[in-house]
Amino acid sequence: MMNFSDRLKREREKKGWSQAELADKIHVSRQSVSKWETGKNYPNIEIIIDLSDLFGITIDELLRSDEELKEKVIQDSKQLAYPKWKDLFDSIFLLGVFLLVFKIIILALNHFFGTNILILEGLPKVVTNFLPLILMVIGGIGSDQLKNKYI
């Protein structure tokens, strides 16, 4: 079975392209193509898709032959998914922090300046008292779990 670097070189040569011509077609440097063909480096998944389209072969044909490349693509895909979920949990955590600070400011205004500002009147006290904390815990745990999962 042919590995990725050999397959890439063979497909490029079948088209009669130099490394520079292939590099121009996929918008990378000639040095990148050279490193891929010598097995010193691997392209990312977006480039693999472009190469697949350019050569008229399936992504599977490019990936299956090279265990190291397959592993790199799997790791890249995990890293792509990680920031989206981490951003969500970080946002939940920050919302909890914002609500807690907001609540503390209102309590301070009510206590020191005699104002009578009510926080979400009509909701149970448990919700208004613990919602910021619950959001911070959910956001913190979710973010931490993702950090541990994708290392």
PDB file of N, CA, C and O in Angstrom, residues 17-74:
ATOM      1  N   TRP A  17       2.484  18.116 -13.466  1.00  0.00           N
ATOM      2  CA  TRP A  17       2.726  19.378 -12.774  1.00  0.00           C
ATOM      3  C   TRP A  17       4.016  19.322 -11.975  1.00  0.00           C
ATOM      4  O   TRP A  17       4.389  18.291 -11.420  1.00  0.00           O
ATOM      5  N   SER A  18       4.670  20.465 -11.885  1.00  0.00           N
ATOM      6  CA  SER A  18       5.815  20.591 -10.985  1.00  0.00           C
ATOM      7  C   SER A  18       5.263  20.830  -9.571  1.00  0.00           C
ATOM      8  O   SER A  18       4.072  21.092  -9.395  1.00  0.00           O
ATOM      9  N   GLN A  19       6.163  20.761  -8.601  1.00  0.00           N
ATOM     10  CA  GLN A  19       5.736  21.075  -7.235  1.00  0.00           C
ATOM     11  C   GLN A  19       5.217  22.510  -7.150  1.00  0.00           C
ATOM     12  O   GLN A  19       4.230  22.777  -6.463  1.00  0.00           O
ATOM     13  N   ALA A  20       5.861  23.420  -7.841  1.00  0.00           N
ATOM     14  CA  ALA A  20       5.451  24.828  -7.819  1.00  0.00           C
ATOM     15  C   ALA A  20       4.063  24.999  -8.440  1.00  0.00           C
ATOM     16  O   ALA A  20       3.245  25.785  -7.936  1.00  0.00           O
ATOM     17  N   GLU A  21       3.790  24.270  -9.531  1.00  0.00           N
ATOM     18  CA  GLU A  21       2.468  24.377 -10.159  1.00  0.00           C
ATOM     19  C   GLU A  21       1.368  23.850  -9.237  1.00  0.00           C
ATOM     20  O   GLU A  21       0.307  24.458  -9.122  1.00  0.00           O
ATOM     21  N   LEU A  22       1.635  22.720  -8.589  1.00  0.00           N
ATOM     22  CA  LEU A  22       0.656  22.194  -7.643  1.00  0.00           C
ATOM     23  C   LEU A  22       0.464  23.177  -6.487  1.00  0.00           C
ATOM     24  O   LEU A  22      -0.673  23.447  -6.077  1.00  0.00           O
ATOM     25  N   ALA A  23       1.559  23.711  -5.996  1.00  0.00           N
ATOM     26  CA  ALA A  23       1.488  24.674  -4.888  1.00  0.00           C
ATOM     27  C   ALA A  23       0.619  25.873  -5.264  1.00  0.00           C
ATOM     28  O   ALA A  23      -0.208  26.323  -4.455  1.00  0.00           O
ATOM     29  N   ASP A  24       0.778  26.380  -6.482  1.00  0.00           N
ATOM     30  CA  ASP A  24      -0.034  27.512  -6.941  1.00  0.00           C
ATOM     31  C   ASP A  24      -1.518  27.152  -6.976  1.00  0.00           C
ATOM     32  O   ASP A  24      -2.370  27.960  -6.619  1.00  0.00           O
ATOM     33  N   LYS A  25      -1.836  25.947  -7.386  1.00  0.00           N
ATOM     34  CA  LYS A  25      -3.230  25.528  -7.519  1.00  0.00           C
ATOM     35  C   LYS A  25      -3.941  25.407  -6.161  1.00  0.00           C
ATOM     36  O   LYS A  25      -5.142  25.613  -6.081  1.00  0.00           O
ATOM     37  N   ILE A  26      -3.189  25.078  -5.127  1.00  0.00           N
ATOM     38  CA  ILE A  26      -3.812  24.926  -3.802  1.00  0.00           C
ATOM     39  C   ILE A  26      -3.390  26.037  -2.831  1.00  0.00           C
ATOM     40  O   ILE A  26      -3.683  25.962  -1.636  1.00  0.00           O
ATOM     41  N   HIS A  27      -2.699  27.036  -3.362  1.00  0.00           N
ATOM     42  CA  HIS A  27      -2.351  28.253  -2.610  1.00  0.00           C
ATOM     43  C   HIS A  27      -1.470  27.974  -1.392  1.00  0.00           C
ATOM     44  O   HIS A  27      -1.756  28.415  -0.274  1.00  0.00           O
ATOM     45  N   VAL A  28      -0.415  27.211  -1.618  1.00  0.00           N
ATOM     46  CA  VAL A  28       0.598  26.967  -0.589  1.00  0.00           C
ATOM     47  C   VAL A  28       1.959  27.204  -1.229  1.00  0.00           C
ATOM     48  O   VAL A  28       2.069  27.431  -2.429  1.00  0.00           O
ATOM     49  N   SER A  29       3.011  27.109  -0.442  1.00  0.00           N
ATOM     50  CA  SER A  29       4.356  27.290  -0.982  1.00  0.00           C
ATOM     51  C   SER A  29       4.844  25.989  -1.622  1.00  0.00           C
ATOM     52  O   SER A  29       4.374  24.898  -1.282  1.00  0.00           O
ATOM     53  N   ARG A  30       5.803  26.112  -2.526  1.00  0.00           N
ATOM     54  CA  ARG A  30       6.403  24.936  -3.131  1.00  0.00           C
ATOM     55  C   ARG A  30       7.095  24.098  -2.066  1.00  0.00           C
ATOM     56  O   ARG A  30       7.091  22.869  -2.115  1.00  0.00           O
ATOM     57  N   GLN A  31       7.658  24.764  -1.055  1.00  0.00           N
ATOM     58  CA  GLN A  31       8.333  24.061   0.025  1.00  0.00           C
ATOM     59  C   GLN A  31       7.363  23.163   0.796  1.00  0.00           C
ATOM     60  O   GLN A  31       7.744  22.075   1.232  1.00  0.00           O
ATOM     61  N   SER A  32       6.128  23.607   0.946  1.00  0.00           N
ATOM     62  CA  SER A  32       5.123  22.781   1.622  1.00  0.00           C
ATOM     63  C   SER A  32       4.889  21.496   0.840  1.00  0.00           C
ATOM     64  O   SER A  32       4.870  20.397   1.421  1.00  0.00           O
ATOM     65  N   VAL A  33       4.725  21.621  -0.462  1.00  0.00           N
ATOM     66  CA  VAL A  33       4.512  20.438  -1.303  1.00  0.00           C
ATOM     67  C   VAL A  33       5.720  19.518  -1.197  1.00  0.00           C
ATOM     68  O   VAL A  33       5.580  18.290  -1.056  1.00  0.00           O
ATOM     69  N   SER A  34       6.904  20.082  -1.216  1.00  0.00           N
ATOM     70  CA  SER A  34       8.120  19.284  -1.100  1.00  0.00           C
ATOM     71  C   SER A  34       8.160  18.518   0.221  1.00  0.00           C
ATOM     72  O   SER A  34       8.483  17.326   0.250  1.00  0.00           O
ATOM     73  N   LYS A  35       7.812  19.187   1.307  1.00  0.00           N
ATOM     74  CA  LYS A  35       7.806  18.528   2.624  1.00  0.00           C
ATOM     75  C   LYS A  35       6.770  17.407   2.673  1.00  0.00           C
ATOM     76  O   LYS A  35       7.007  16.364   3.273  1.00  0.00           O
ATOM     77  N   TRP A  36       5.615  17.612   2.042  1.00  0.00           N
ATOM     78  CA  TRP A  36       4.592  16.562   2.011  1.00  0.00           C
ATOM     79  C   TRP A  36       5.082  15.356   1.222  1.00  0.00           C
ATOM     80  O   TRP A  36       4.871  14.213   1.612  1.00  0.00           O
ATOM     81  N   GLU A  37       5.746  15.636   0.102  1.00  0.00           N
ATOM     82  CA  GLU A  37       6.206  14.538  -0.762  1.00  0.00           C
ATOM     83  C   GLU A  37       7.387  13.780  -0.158  1.00  0.00           C
ATOM     84  O   GLU A  37       7.611  12.628  -0.502  1.00  0.00           O
ATOM     85  N   THR A  38       8.133  14.413   0.706  1.00  0.00           N
ATOM     86  CA  THR A  38       9.249  13.723   1.363  1.00  0.00           C
ATOM     87  C   THR A  38       8.845  13.143   2.720  1.00  0.00           C
ATOM     88  O   THR A  38       9.667  12.512   3.393  1.00  0.00           O
ATOM     89  N   GLY A  39       7.596  13.372   3.117  1.00  0.00           N
ATOM     90  CA  GLY A  39       7.100  12.830   4.388  1.00  0.00           C
ATOM     91  C   GLY A  39       7.562  13.593   5.610  1.00  0.00           C
ATOM     92  O   GLY A  39       7.423  13.120   6.734  1.00  0.00           O
ATOM     93  N   LYS A  40       8.113  14.793   5.420  1.00  0.00           N
ATOM     94  CA  LYS A  40       8.576  15.596   6.551  1.00  0.00           C
ATOM     95  C   LYS A  40       7.444  16.338   7.247  1.00  0.00           C
ATOM     96  O   LYS A  40       7.590  16.778   8.371  1.00  0.00           O
ATOM     97  N   ASN A  41       6.331  16.481   6.558  1.00  0.00           N
ATOM     98  CA  ASN A  41       5.187  17.203   7.096  1.00  0.00           C
ATOM     99  C   ASN A  41       3.938  16.708   6.397  1.00  0.00           C
ATOM    100  O   ASN A  41       4.023  16.021   5.389  1.00  0.00           O
ATOM    101  N   TYR A  42       2.771  17.056   6.945  1.00  0.00           N
ATOM    102  CA  TYR A  42       1.503  16.682   6.343  1.00  0.00           C
ATOM    103  C   TYR A  42       0.615  17.910   6.196  1.00  0.00           C
ATOM    104  O   TYR A  42       0.669  18.823   7.017  1.00  0.00           O
ATOM    105  N   PRO A  43      -0.240  17.927   5.190  1.00  0.00           N
ATOM    106  CA  PRO A  43      -1.179  19.048   5.041  1.00  0.00           C
ATOM    107  C   PRO A  43      -2.337  18.927   6.027  1.00  0.00           C
ATOM    108  O   PRO A  43      -2.590  17.850   6.568  1.00  0.00           O
ATOM    109  N   ASN A  44      -3.048  20.030   6.206  1.00  0.00           N
ATOM    110  CA  ASN A  44      -4.246  19.975   7.050  1.00  0.00           C
ATOM    111  C   ASN A  44      -5.415  19.415   6.240  1.00  0.00           C
ATOM    112  O   ASN A  44      -5.310  19.212   5.030  1.00  0.00           O
ATOM    113  N   ILE A  45      -6.531  19.201   6.895  1.00  0.00           N
ATOM    114  CA  ILE A  45      -7.669  18.546   6.251  1.00  0.00           C
ATOM    115  C   ILE A  45      -8.226  19.370   5.090  1.00  0.00           C
ATOM    116  O   ILE A  45      -8.660  18.800   4.083  1.00  0.00           O
ATOM    117  N   GLU A  46      -8.191  20.697   5.186  1.00  0.00           N
ATOM    118  CA  GLU A  46      -8.693  21.523   4.094  1.00  0.00           C
ATOM    119  C   GLU A  46      -7.864  21.312   2.833  1.00  0.00           C
ATOM    120  O   GLU A  46      -8.402  21.214   1.732  1.00  0.00           O
ATOM    121  N   ILE A  47      -6.555  21.210   2.997  1.00  0.00           N
ATOM    122  CA  ILE A  47      -5.671  20.980   1.851  1.00  0.00           C
ATOM    123  C   ILE A  47      -5.888  19.576   1.294  1.00  0.00           C
ATOM    124  O   ILE A  47      -5.889  19.370   0.075  1.00  0.00           O
ATOM    125  N   ILE A  48      -6.090  18.608   2.173  1.00  0.00           N
ATOM    126  CA  ILE A  48      -6.338  17.235   1.718  1.00  0.00           C
ATOM    127  C   ILE A  48      -7.601  17.186   0.862  1.00  0.00           C
ATOM    128  O   ILE A  48      -7.642  16.519  -0.180  1.00  0.00           O
ATOM    129  N   ILE A  49      -8.623  17.918   1.275  1.00  0.00           N
ATOM    130  CA  ILE A  49      -9.861  17.982   0.486  1.00  0.00           C
ATOM    131  C   ILE A  49      -9.577  18.610  -0.874  1.00  0.00           C
ATOM    132  O   ILE A  49     -10.031  18.114  -1.910  1.00  0.00           O
ATOM    133  N   ASP A  50      -8.811  19.703  -0.887  1.00  0.00           N
ATOM    134  CA  ASP A  50      -8.457  20.357  -2.155  1.00  0.00           C
ATOM    135  C   ASP A  50      -7.671  19.407  -3.061  1.00  0.00           C
ATOM    136  O   ASP A  50      -7.916  19.347  -4.273  1.00  0.00           O
ATOM    137  N   LEU A  51      -6.724  18.677  -2.474  1.00  0.00           N
ATOM    138  CA  LEU A  51      -5.928  17.723  -3.268  1.00  0.00           C
ATOM    139  C   LEU A  51      -6.820  16.618  -3.834  1.00  0.00           C
ATOM    140  O   LEU A  51      -6.668  16.223  -4.996  1.00  0.00           O
ATOM    141  N   SER A  52      -7.722  16.145  -3.024  1.00  0.00           N
ATOM    142  CA  SER A  52      -8.655  15.107  -3.460  1.00  0.00           C
ATOM    143  C   SER A  52      -9.461  15.590  -4.664  1.00  0.00           C
ATOM    144  O   SER A  52      -9.591  14.875  -5.663  1.00  0.00           O
ATOM    145  N   ASP A  53      -9.993  16.801  -4.579  1.00  0.00           N
ATOM    146  CA  ASP A  53     -10.762  17.367  -5.691  1.00  0.00           C
ATOM    147  C   ASP A  53      -9.884  17.575  -6.923  1.00  0.00           C
ATOM    148  O   ASP A  53     -10.295  17.269  -8.041  1.00  0.00           O
ATOM    149  N   LEU A  54      -8.697  18.082  -6.696  1.00  0.00           N
ATOM    150  CA  LEU A  54      -7.786  18.391  -7.792  1.00  0.00           C
ATOM    151  C   LEU A  54      -7.370  17.137  -8.565  1.00  0.00           C
ATOM    152  O   LEU A  54      -7.307  17.148  -9.799  1.00  0.00           O
ATOM    153  N   PHE A  55      -7.117  16.051  -7.847  1.00  0.00           N
ATOM    154  CA  PHE A  55      -6.663  14.816  -8.482  1.00  0.00           C
ATOM    155  C   PHE A  55      -7.812  13.892  -8.883  1.00  0.00           C
ATOM    156  O   PHE A  55      -7.594  12.877  -9.540  1.00  0.00           O
ATOM    157  N   GLY A  56      -9.018  14.210  -8.443  1.00  0.00           N
ATOM    158  CA  GLY A  56     -10.162  13.372  -8.777  1.00  0.00           C
ATOM    159  C   GLY A  56     -10.125  12.011  -8.085  1.00  0.00           C
ATOM    160  O   GLY A  56     -10.539  11.001  -8.656  1.00  0.00           O
ATOM    161  N   ILE A  57      -9.606  12.002  -6.860  1.00  0.00           N
ATOM    162  CA  ILE A  57      -9.593  10.772  -6.061  1.00  0.00           C
ATOM    163  C   ILE A  57     -10.270  11.069  -4.729  1.00  0.00           C
ATOM    164  O   ILE A  57     -10.415  12.230  -4.352  1.00  0.00           O
ATOM    165  N   THR A  58     -10.674  10.035  -4.042  1.00  0.00           N
ATOM    166  CA  THR A  58     -11.368  10.252  -2.780  1.00  0.00           C
ATOM    167  C   THR A  58     -10.386  10.602  -1.669  1.00  0.00           C
ATOM    168  O   THR A  58      -9.193  10.255  -1.741  1.00  0.00           O
ATOM    169  N   ILE A  59     -10.907  11.258  -0.658  1.00  0.00           N
ATOM    170  CA  ILE A  59     -10.097  11.565   0.518  1.00  0.00           C
ATOM    171  C   ILE A  59      -9.631  10.261   1.155  1.00  0.00           C
ATOM    172  O   ILE A  59      -8.507  10.155   1.625  1.00  0.00           O
ATOM    173  N   ASP A  60     -10.510   9.281   1.129  1.00  0.00           N
ATOM    174  CA  ASP A  60     -10.196   7.977   1.689  1.00  0.00           C
ATOM    175  C   ASP A  60      -8.949   7.382   1.027  1.00  0.00           C
ATOM    176  O   ASP A  60      -8.088   6.817   1.700  1.00  0.00           O
ATOM    177  N   GLU A  61      -8.857   7.540  -0.277  1.00  0.00           N
ATOM    178  CA  GLU A  61      -7.681   7.012  -0.982  1.00  0.00           C
ATOM    179  C   GLU A  61      -6.399   7.707  -0.529  1.00  0.00           C
ATOM    180  O   GLU A  61      -5.334   7.091  -0.494  1.00  0.00           O
ATOM    181  N   LEU A  62      -6.490   8.977  -0.186  1.00  0.00           N
ATOM    182  CA  LEU A  62      -5.308   9.703   0.294  1.00  0.00           C
ATOM    183  C   LEU A  62      -4.975   9.348   1.741  1.00  0.00           C
ATOM    184  O   LEU A  62      -3.816   9.219   2.110  1.00  0.00           O
ATOM    185  N   LEU A  63      -5.997   9.183   2.573  1.00  0.00           N
ATOM    186  CA  LEU A  63      -5.776   8.988   4.007  1.00  0.00           C
ATOM    187  C   LEU A  63      -5.467   7.558   4.412  1.00  0.00           C
ATOM    188  O   LEU A  63      -4.618   7.317   5.257  1.00  0.00           O
ATOM    189  N   ARG A  64      -6.176   6.618   3.856  1.00  0.00           N
ATOM    190  CA  ARG A  64      -6.079   5.229   4.312  1.00  0.00           C
ATOM    191  C   ARG A  64      -4.676   4.650   4.192  1.00  0.00           C
ATOM    192  O   ARG A  64      -4.314   3.761   4.945  1.00  0.00           O
ATOM    193  N   SER A  65      -3.925   5.152   3.272  1.00  0.00           N
ATOM    194  CA  SER A  65      -2.609   4.569   3.039  1.00  0.00           C
ATOM    195  C   SER A  65      -1.565   4.997   4.059  1.00  0.00           C
ATOM    196  O   SER A  65      -0.486   4.421   4.115  1.00  0.00           O
ATOM    197  N   ASP A  66      -1.860   6.000   4.852  1.00  0.00           N
ATOM    198  CA  ASP A  66      -0.838   6.558   5.739  1.00  0.00           C
ATOM    199  C   ASP A  66      -1.388   6.713   7.151  1.00  0.00           C
ATOM    200  O   ASP A  66      -2.186   7.611   7.439  1.00  0.00           O
ATOM    201  N   GLU A  67      -0.957   5.833   8.043  1.00  0.00           N
ATOM    202  CA  GLU A  67      -1.466   5.810   9.421  1.00  0.00           C
ATOM    203  C   GLU A  67      -1.152   7.116  10.158  1.00  0.00           C
ATOM    204  O   GLU A  67      -1.986   7.637  10.904  1.00  0.00           O
ATOM    205  N   GLU A  68       0.046   7.660   9.955  1.00  0.00           N
ATOM    206  CA  GLU A  68       0.441   8.894  10.640  1.00  0.00           C
ATOM    207  C   GLU A  68      -0.424  10.071  10.197  1.00  0.00           C
ATOM    208  O   GLU A  68      -0.856  10.880  11.011  1.00  0.00           O
ATOM    209  N   LEU A  69      -0.693  10.148   8.891  1.00  0.00           N
ATOM    210  CA  LEU A  69      -1.546  11.221   8.379  1.00  0.00           C
ATOM    211  C   LEU A  69      -2.969  11.067   8.901  1.00  0.00           C
ATOM    212  O   LEU A  69      -3.601  12.050   9.298  1.00  0.00           O
ATOM    213  N   LYS A  70      -3.470   9.853   8.933  1.00  0.00           N
ATOM    214  CA  LYS A  70      -4.815   9.603   9.434  1.00  0.00           C
ATOM    215  C   LYS A  70      -4.928  10.092  10.886  1.00  0.00           C
ATOM    216  O   LYS A  70      -5.891  10.749  11.270  1.00  0.00           O
ATOM    217  N   GLU A  71      -3.904   9.799  11.681  1.00  0.00           N
ATOM    218  CA  GLU A  71      -3.895  10.233  13.081  1.00  0.00           C
ATOM    219  C   GLU A  71      -3.853  11.758  13.181  1.00  0.00           C
ATOM    220  O   GLU A  71      -4.521  12.359  14.026  1.00  0.00           O
ATOM    221  N   LYS A  72      -3.080  12.412  12.312  1.00  0.00           N
ATOM    222  CA  LYS A  72      -2.998  13.875  12.309  1.00  0.00           C
ATOM    223  C   LYS A  72      -4.354  14.490  11.972  1.00  0.00           C
ATOM    224  O   LYS A  72      -4.783  15.455  12.605  1.00  0.00           O
ATOM    225  N   VAL A  73      -5.047  13.932  11.004  1.00  0.00           N
ATOM    226  CA  VAL A  73      -6.358  14.455  10.617  1.00  0.00           C
ATOM    227  C   VAL A  73      -7.347  14.304  11.769  1.00  0.00           C
ATOM    228  O   VAL A  73      -8.143  15.206  12.049  1.00  0.00           O
ATOM    229  N   ILE A  74      -7.288  13.185  12.459  1.00  0.00           N
ATOM    230  CA  ILE A  74      -8.171  12.969  13.611  1.00  0.00           C
ATOM    231  C   ILE A  74      -7.885  14.013  14.690  1.00  0.00           C
ATOM    232  O   ILE A  74      -8.801  14.617  15.249  1.00  0.00           O
TER     233      ILE A  74
END
